[in-house]
XYZ file of C-alpha atoms in Angstrom:
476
model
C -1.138 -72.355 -4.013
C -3.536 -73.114 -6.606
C -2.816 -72.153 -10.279
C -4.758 -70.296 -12.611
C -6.207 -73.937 -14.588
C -6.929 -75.212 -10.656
C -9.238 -71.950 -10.073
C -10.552 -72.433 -13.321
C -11.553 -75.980 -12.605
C -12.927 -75.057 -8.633
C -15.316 -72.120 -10.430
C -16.370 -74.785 -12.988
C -17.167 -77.645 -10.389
C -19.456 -74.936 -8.702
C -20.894 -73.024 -11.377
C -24.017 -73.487 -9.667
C -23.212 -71.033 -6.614
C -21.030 -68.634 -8.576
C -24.424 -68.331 -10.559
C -26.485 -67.828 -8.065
C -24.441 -65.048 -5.649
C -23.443 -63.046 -8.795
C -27.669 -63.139 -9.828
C -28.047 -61.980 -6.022
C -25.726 -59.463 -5.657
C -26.517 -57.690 -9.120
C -30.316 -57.911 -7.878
C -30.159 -56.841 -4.465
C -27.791 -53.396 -6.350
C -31.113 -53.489 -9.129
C -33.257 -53.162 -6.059
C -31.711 -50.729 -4.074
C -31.180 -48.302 -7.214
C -34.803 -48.400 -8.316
C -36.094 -47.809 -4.759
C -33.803 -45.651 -3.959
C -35.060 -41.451 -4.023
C -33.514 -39.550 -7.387
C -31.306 -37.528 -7.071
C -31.440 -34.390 -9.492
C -27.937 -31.683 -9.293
C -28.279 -28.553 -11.401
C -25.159 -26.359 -12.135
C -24.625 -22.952 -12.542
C -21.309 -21.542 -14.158
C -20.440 -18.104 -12.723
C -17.070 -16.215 -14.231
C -14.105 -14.030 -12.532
C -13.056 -11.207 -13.759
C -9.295 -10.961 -12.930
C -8.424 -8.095 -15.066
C -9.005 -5.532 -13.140
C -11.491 -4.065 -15.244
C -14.094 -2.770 -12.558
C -15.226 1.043 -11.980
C -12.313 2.033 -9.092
C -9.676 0.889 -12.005
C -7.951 -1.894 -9.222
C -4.994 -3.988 -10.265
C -5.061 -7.508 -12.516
C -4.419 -10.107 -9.795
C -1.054 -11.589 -10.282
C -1.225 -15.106 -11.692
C 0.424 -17.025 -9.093
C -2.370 -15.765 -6.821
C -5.093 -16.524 -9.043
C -5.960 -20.280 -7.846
C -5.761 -19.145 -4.073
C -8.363 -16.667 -5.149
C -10.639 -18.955 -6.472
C -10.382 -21.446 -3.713
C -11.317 -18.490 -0.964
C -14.375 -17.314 -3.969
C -15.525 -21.366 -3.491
C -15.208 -21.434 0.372
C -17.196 -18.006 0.429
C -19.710 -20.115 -1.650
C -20.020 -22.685 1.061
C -20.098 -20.053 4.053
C -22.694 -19.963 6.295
C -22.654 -16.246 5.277
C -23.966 -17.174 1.702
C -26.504 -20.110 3.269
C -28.284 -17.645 5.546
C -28.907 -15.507 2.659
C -30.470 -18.041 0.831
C -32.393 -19.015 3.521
C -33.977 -15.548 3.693
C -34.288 -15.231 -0.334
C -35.851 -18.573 -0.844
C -37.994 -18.272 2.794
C -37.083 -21.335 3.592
C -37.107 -20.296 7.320
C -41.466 -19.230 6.969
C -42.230 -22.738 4.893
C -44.918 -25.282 6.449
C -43.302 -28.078 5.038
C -39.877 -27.087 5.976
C -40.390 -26.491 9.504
C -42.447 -29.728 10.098
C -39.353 -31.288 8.646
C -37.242 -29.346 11.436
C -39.586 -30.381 13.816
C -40.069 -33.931 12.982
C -35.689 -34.438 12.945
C -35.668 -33.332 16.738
C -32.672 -31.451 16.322
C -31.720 -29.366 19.545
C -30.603 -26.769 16.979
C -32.520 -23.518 15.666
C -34.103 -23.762 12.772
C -31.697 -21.417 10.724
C -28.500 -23.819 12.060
C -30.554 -27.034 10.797
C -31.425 -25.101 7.377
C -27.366 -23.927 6.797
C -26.078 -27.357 7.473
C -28.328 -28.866 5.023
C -28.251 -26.579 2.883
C -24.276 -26.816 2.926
C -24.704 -30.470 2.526
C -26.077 -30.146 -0.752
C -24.142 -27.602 -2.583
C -20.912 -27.884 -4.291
C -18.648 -24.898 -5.620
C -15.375 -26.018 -7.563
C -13.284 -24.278 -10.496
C -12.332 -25.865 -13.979
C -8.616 -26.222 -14.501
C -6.753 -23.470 -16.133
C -9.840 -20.995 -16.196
C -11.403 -18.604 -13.899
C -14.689 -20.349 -14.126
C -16.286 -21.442 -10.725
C -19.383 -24.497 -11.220
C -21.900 -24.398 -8.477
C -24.217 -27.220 -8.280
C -27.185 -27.920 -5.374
C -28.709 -31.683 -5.370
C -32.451 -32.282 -4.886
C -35.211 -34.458 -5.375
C -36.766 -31.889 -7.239
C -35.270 -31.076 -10.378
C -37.082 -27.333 -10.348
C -36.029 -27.124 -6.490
C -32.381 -27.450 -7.520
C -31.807 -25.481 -10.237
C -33.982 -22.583 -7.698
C -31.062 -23.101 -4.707
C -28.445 -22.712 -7.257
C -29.360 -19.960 -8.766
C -30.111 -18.817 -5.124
C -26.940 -19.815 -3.887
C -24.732 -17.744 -6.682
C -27.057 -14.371 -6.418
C -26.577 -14.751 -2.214
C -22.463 -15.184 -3.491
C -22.542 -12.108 -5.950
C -24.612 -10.085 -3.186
C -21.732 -11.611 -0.830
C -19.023 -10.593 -2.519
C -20.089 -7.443 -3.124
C -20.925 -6.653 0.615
C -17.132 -7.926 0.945
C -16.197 -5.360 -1.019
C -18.181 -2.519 0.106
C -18.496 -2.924 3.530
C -15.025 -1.850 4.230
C -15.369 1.556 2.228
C -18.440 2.450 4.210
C -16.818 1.366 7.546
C -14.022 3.905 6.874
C -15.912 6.909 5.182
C -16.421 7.987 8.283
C -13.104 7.747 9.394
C -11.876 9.699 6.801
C -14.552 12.351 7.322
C -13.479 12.497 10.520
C -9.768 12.984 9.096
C -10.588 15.402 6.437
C -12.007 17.769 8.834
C -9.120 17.829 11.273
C -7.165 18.793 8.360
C -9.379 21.265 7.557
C -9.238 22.847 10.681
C -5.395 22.706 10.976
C -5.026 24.177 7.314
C -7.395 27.070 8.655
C -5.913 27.859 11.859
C -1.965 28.038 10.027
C -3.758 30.162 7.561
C -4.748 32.303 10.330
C -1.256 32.379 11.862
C 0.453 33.514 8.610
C -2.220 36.592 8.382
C -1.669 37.192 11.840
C 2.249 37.436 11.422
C 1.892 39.143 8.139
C -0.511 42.053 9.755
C 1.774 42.201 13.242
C 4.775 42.836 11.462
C 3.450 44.900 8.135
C 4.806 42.024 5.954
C 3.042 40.668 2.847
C 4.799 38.073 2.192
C 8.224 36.326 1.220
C 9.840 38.390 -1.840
C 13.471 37.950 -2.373
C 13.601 41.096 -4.488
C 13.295 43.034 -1.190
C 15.895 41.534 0.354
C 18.357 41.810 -2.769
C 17.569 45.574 -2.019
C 18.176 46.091 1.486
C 21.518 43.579 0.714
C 22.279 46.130 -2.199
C 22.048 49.109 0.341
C 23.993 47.459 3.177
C 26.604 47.420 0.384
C 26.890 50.838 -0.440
C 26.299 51.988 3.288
C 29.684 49.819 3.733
C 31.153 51.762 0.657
C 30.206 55.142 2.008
C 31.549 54.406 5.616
C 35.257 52.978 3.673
C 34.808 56.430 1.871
C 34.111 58.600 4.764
C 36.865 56.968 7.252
C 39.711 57.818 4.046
C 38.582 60.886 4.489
C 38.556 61.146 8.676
C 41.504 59.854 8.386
C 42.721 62.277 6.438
C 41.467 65.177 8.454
C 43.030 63.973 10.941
C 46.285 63.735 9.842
C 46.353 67.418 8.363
C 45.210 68.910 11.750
C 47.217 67.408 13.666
C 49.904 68.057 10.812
C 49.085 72.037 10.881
C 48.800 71.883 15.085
C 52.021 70.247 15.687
C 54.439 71.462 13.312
C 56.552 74.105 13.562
C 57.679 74.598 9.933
C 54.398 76.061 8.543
C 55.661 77.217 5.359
C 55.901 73.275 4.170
C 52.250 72.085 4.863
C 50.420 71.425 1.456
C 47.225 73.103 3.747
C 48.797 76.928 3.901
C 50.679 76.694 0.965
C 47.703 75.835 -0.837
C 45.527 78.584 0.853
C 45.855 81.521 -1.470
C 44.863 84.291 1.137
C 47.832 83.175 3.314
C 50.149 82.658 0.721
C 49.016 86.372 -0.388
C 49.520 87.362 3.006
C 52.868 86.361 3.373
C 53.687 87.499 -0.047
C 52.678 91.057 1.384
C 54.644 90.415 4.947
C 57.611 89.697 2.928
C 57.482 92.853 1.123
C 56.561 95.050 4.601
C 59.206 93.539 6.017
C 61.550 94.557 3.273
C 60.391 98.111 3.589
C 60.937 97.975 6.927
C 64.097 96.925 6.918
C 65.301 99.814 4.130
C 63.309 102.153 6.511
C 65.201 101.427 9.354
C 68.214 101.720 8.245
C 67.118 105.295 7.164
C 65.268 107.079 9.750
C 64.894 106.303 13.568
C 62.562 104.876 15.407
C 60.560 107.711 16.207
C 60.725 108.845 12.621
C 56.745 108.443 11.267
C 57.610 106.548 8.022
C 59.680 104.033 10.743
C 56.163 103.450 12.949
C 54.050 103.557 10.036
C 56.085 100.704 8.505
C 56.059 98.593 11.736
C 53.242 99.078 12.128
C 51.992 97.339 8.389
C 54.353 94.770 9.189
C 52.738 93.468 12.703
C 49.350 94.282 10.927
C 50.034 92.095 8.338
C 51.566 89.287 10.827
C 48.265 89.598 12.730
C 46.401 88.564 9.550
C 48.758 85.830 8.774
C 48.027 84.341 12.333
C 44.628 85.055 12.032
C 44.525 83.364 8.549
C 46.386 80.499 9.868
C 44.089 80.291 12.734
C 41.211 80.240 10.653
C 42.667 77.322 8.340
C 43.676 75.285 11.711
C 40.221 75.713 13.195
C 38.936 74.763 9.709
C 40.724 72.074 9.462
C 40.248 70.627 13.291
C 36.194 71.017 12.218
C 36.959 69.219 9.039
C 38.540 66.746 11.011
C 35.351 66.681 13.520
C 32.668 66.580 10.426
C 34.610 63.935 8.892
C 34.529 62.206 12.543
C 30.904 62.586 12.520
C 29.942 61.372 9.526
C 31.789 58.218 10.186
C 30.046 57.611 13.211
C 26.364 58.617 10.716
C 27.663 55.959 8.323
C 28.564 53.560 10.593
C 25.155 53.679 12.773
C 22.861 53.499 9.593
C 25.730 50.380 8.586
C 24.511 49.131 11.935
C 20.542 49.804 11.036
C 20.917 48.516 7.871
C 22.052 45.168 9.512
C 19.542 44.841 11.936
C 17.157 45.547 9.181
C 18.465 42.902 7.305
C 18.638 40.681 10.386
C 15.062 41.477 10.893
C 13.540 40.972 7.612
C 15.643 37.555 6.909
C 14.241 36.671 10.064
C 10.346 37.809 9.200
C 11.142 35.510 5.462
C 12.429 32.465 7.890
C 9.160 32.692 10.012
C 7.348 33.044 7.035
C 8.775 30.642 5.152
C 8.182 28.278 8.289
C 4.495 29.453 8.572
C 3.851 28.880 4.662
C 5.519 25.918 4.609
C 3.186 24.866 7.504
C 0.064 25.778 5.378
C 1.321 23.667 2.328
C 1.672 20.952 4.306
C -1.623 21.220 5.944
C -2.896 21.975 2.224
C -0.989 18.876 1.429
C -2.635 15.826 3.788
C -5.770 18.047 3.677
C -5.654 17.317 -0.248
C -4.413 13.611 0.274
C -7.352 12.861 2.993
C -9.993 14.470 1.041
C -8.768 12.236 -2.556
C -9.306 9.223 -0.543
C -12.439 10.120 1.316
C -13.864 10.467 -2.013
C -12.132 7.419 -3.348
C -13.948 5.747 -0.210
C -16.957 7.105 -0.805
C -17.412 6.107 -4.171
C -16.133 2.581 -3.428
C -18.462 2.515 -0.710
C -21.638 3.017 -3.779
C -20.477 0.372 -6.087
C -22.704 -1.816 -7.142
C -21.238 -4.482 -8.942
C -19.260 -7.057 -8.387
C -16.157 -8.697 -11.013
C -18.235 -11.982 -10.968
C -20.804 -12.530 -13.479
C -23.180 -15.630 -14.157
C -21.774 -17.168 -17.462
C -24.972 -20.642 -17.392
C -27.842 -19.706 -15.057
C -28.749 -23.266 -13.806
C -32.034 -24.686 -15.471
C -33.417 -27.566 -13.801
C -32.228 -31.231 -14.708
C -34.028 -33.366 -17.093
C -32.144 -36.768 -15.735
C -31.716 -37.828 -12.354
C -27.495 -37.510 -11.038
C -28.434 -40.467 -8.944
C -29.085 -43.391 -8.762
C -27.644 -44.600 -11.668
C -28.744 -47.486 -12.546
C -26.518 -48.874 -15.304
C -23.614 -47.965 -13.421
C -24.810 -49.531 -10.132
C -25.616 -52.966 -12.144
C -22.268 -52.757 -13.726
C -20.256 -52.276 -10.291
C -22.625 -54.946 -8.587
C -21.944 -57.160 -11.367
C -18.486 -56.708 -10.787
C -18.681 -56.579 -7.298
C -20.964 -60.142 -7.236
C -18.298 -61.991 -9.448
C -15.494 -60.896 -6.810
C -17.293 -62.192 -4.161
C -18.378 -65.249 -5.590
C -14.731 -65.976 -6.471
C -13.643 -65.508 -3.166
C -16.535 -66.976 -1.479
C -15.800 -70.388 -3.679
C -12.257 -70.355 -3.125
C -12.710 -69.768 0.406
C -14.998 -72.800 0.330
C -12.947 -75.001 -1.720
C -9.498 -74.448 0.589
C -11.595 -74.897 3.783
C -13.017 -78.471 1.881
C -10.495 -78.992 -0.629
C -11.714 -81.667 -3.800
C -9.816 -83.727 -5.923
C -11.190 -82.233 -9.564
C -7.946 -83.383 -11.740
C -5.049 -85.918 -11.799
C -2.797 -82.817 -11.481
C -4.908 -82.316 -7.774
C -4.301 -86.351 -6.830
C -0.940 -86.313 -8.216
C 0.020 -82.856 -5.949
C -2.113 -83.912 -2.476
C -0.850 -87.658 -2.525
C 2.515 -87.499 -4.004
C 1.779 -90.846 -5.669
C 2.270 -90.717 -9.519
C -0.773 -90.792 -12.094
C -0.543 -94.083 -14.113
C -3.757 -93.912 -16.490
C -6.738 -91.534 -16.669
C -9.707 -92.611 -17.710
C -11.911 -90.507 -20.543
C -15.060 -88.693 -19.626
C -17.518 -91.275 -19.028
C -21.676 -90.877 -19.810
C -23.173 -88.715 -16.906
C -24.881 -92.149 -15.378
C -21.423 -93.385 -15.235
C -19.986 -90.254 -14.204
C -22.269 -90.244 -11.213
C -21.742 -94.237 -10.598
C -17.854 -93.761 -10.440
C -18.136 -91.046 -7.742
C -20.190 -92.313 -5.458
C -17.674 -95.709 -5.808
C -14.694 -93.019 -5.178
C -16.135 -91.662 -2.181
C -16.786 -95.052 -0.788
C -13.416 -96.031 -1.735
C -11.599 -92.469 -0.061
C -14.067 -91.501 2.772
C -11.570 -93.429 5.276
C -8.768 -90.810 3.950
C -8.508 -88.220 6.218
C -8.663 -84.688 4.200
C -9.694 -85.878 1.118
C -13.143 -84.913 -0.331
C -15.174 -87.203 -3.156
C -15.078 -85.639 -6.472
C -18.274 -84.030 -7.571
């Protein structure tokens, strides 16, 4: 393996060639750069807004989704979406000198495919680090051509965008008009049912006042019929008290009825008469009948009297029967009335609850069929142009002084490996080091640099002397 001082030596011995393919190379990159067509990119700086700040008030974009959003805003850029639009803005599609060129590339596709994929050929979209900034650029050979399709190409993105955008909101306007007035017509026809139950049953609506009411009057109804059965009960007990006794003189009922107790006040003292007029005259004796005859009068009363209070008592009794029965069928009106009307509030309540939710979606649908509809009429986008592009005063390409430096570089690496390909297929003896390591004999004396006529004697001598050695080349 040769060292670095061996290379050295092999690139000195042929300086000559090293020269002349490095001189070669560096012209041949000279040539091609100058004849070469120029190249002229102009750029155009266009900025995101990712704030939210647009008319329909729409959310910030969360920062770990901002560089996937830029990358799908540079994609859009390269569409074929975004191309065909410049194709129509420019009319590149109606230009002589374009469609010759389709022509003359005999292309088997249409003229709009051949237009989009150069077009998309020549423009770039990427975004700066760290900033919602998105560079377009278009290359040309005419500076005012490129700075024209970039421009182009980020009004055709804006318009693009904002098509993106609105598209969607006009697709479903009419969805939601469709929506809205289904709603409208199922709000209508449960207003219509409530007015049709309200007017069928004489109701006006739900009021829990009424119902405390008719709760308030079932309540006393209930009172009135405890009140009224004390007191059938009661009747009761004293006619069948004053019927089926046979000790008169102790019910509270005759011995709190004044005419009887007069009555037998008066018997008592007939019958004492009586008895002091019997014991006096005969029977036959006038004062005798006429006495008897008081005394069975005033019996008669006293059964009369008691009669009366029995019968008076038995239709006490009855009334008091009677009214119970009264209470207790307006207890039972009362409580299908307030069976009735809880169940005219429940069907109400059903059929109102039925019209707020109709109300409800109705409401909801209609806020975002006009949300739609005013999404559907924006007009601007949350992409603005920060640099317009303005056409190039220096070529992008060639460059010339960077071409010349990398063929310079490129011609001394291949003129280094050309020579040491060279000098290990025809390996030279430039050094004692070079005998010393190919012949394994030892160096005894080396001889200073002679004159160049000497120089040039003593190698054609060496080649003489080692042309019979197999593998070993003469010196230069």
């Amino acid at each position: 393996m040769m060292g670095l001082a061996q290379m050295l030596r092999v690139l000195r011995g042929r300086a000559l060639l090293f020269t002349t393919i490095v001189l070669v190379v560096v012209t041949g990159v000279a040539v091609i750069s100058f004849l070469s067509p120029k190249k002229y990119v102009a750029e155009l700086a266009l900025v995101v807004d990712l704030q939210g700040s647009d008319p329909m008030k729409e959310q910030a974009l969360a920062p770990m989704l901002v560089p996937t959003h830029l990358s799908t805003q540079t994609e859009i850029i390269r569409s074929r979406n975004v191309a065909l639009k410049v194709i129509e803005k420019m009319g590149l599609a109606t230009n002589p000198e374009v469609v010759a060129s389709f022509r003359d590339s005999g292309t088997d596709t249409d003229l709009n495919s051949w237009l989009v994929d150069n077009l998309l050929r020549n423009v770039d979209a990427k975004t700066a680090r760290s900033s919602n900034i998105i560079r377009i650029s278009y290359s040309s050979s005419d500076p005012v051509q490129s700075a024209a399709m970039t421009n182009a190409f980020a009004d055709a993105y804006i318009q693009t965008s904002l098509e993106l955008k609105v598209d969607p909101a006009r697709r479903q306007v009419t969805w939601y008009e469709q929506q809205v007035s289904q709603l409208r017509e199922e709000l209508v026809a449960a207003q219509v049912r409530l007015s049709k139950y309200q007017s069928d049953h004489g109701v006006l609506g739900v009021d829990a006042a009424r119902m405390d009411v008719e709760n308030a009057r079932l309540q006393e109804i209930s009172n009135q019929l405890v009140s009224v059965q004390a007191q059938m009960f009661d009747a009761n007990a004293r006619s069948q008290q004053i019927t089926s006794s046979e000790e008169l003189d102790s019910l509270p009922d005759l011995m709190k009825n004044p005419t009887i107790q007069s009555l037998k006040s008066e018997l008592a003292r007939a019958e004492t008469r009586f008895a002091e007029v019997s014991e006096r005259y005969g029977v036959n004796h006038p004062q005798y009948i006429a006495t008897n005859a008081e005394v069975a009068a005033l019996k008669s009363k006293l059964n009369v009297e008691i009669g009366v209070t029995r019968g008076s008592l038995r239709q006490s009794a009855e009334t008091a029967r009677r009214q119970v029965g009264a209470v207790q069928k307006a207890l039972e009106e009362q409580k299908d009335r307030i069976i009735a009307l809880k169940r005219q509030q429940d069907e109400l309540v059903v059929l109102t609850r039925d019209i707020e939710s109709a109300r409800t979606a109705y409401d909801a649908a209609l806020a975002q069929a006009n949300k739609t509809k005013l999404e559907s009429r924006v007009d601007r986008t949350n992409v603005a142009i920060l640099n317009p592009a303005t056409p190039p005063l220096l070529p992008a390409s060639p460059r010339i002084m960077l071409n010349l430096a990398v063929g310079l570089f490129a011609g001394i690496a291949l003129a280094i490996g050309l020579i040491l390909t060279l000098e290990v297929c025809n390996r030279r003896l430039r050094s004692a080091e070079d005998l010393a390591d190919f012949t394994d004999l030892p160096v005894l004396a080396e001889l200073p640099a002679l004159p160049a006529a000497a120089r040039r004697h003593r190698q054609r001598e060496v080649r003489r002397q080692l042309k019979l050695q197999p593998g070993v080349a003469p010196a230069n």
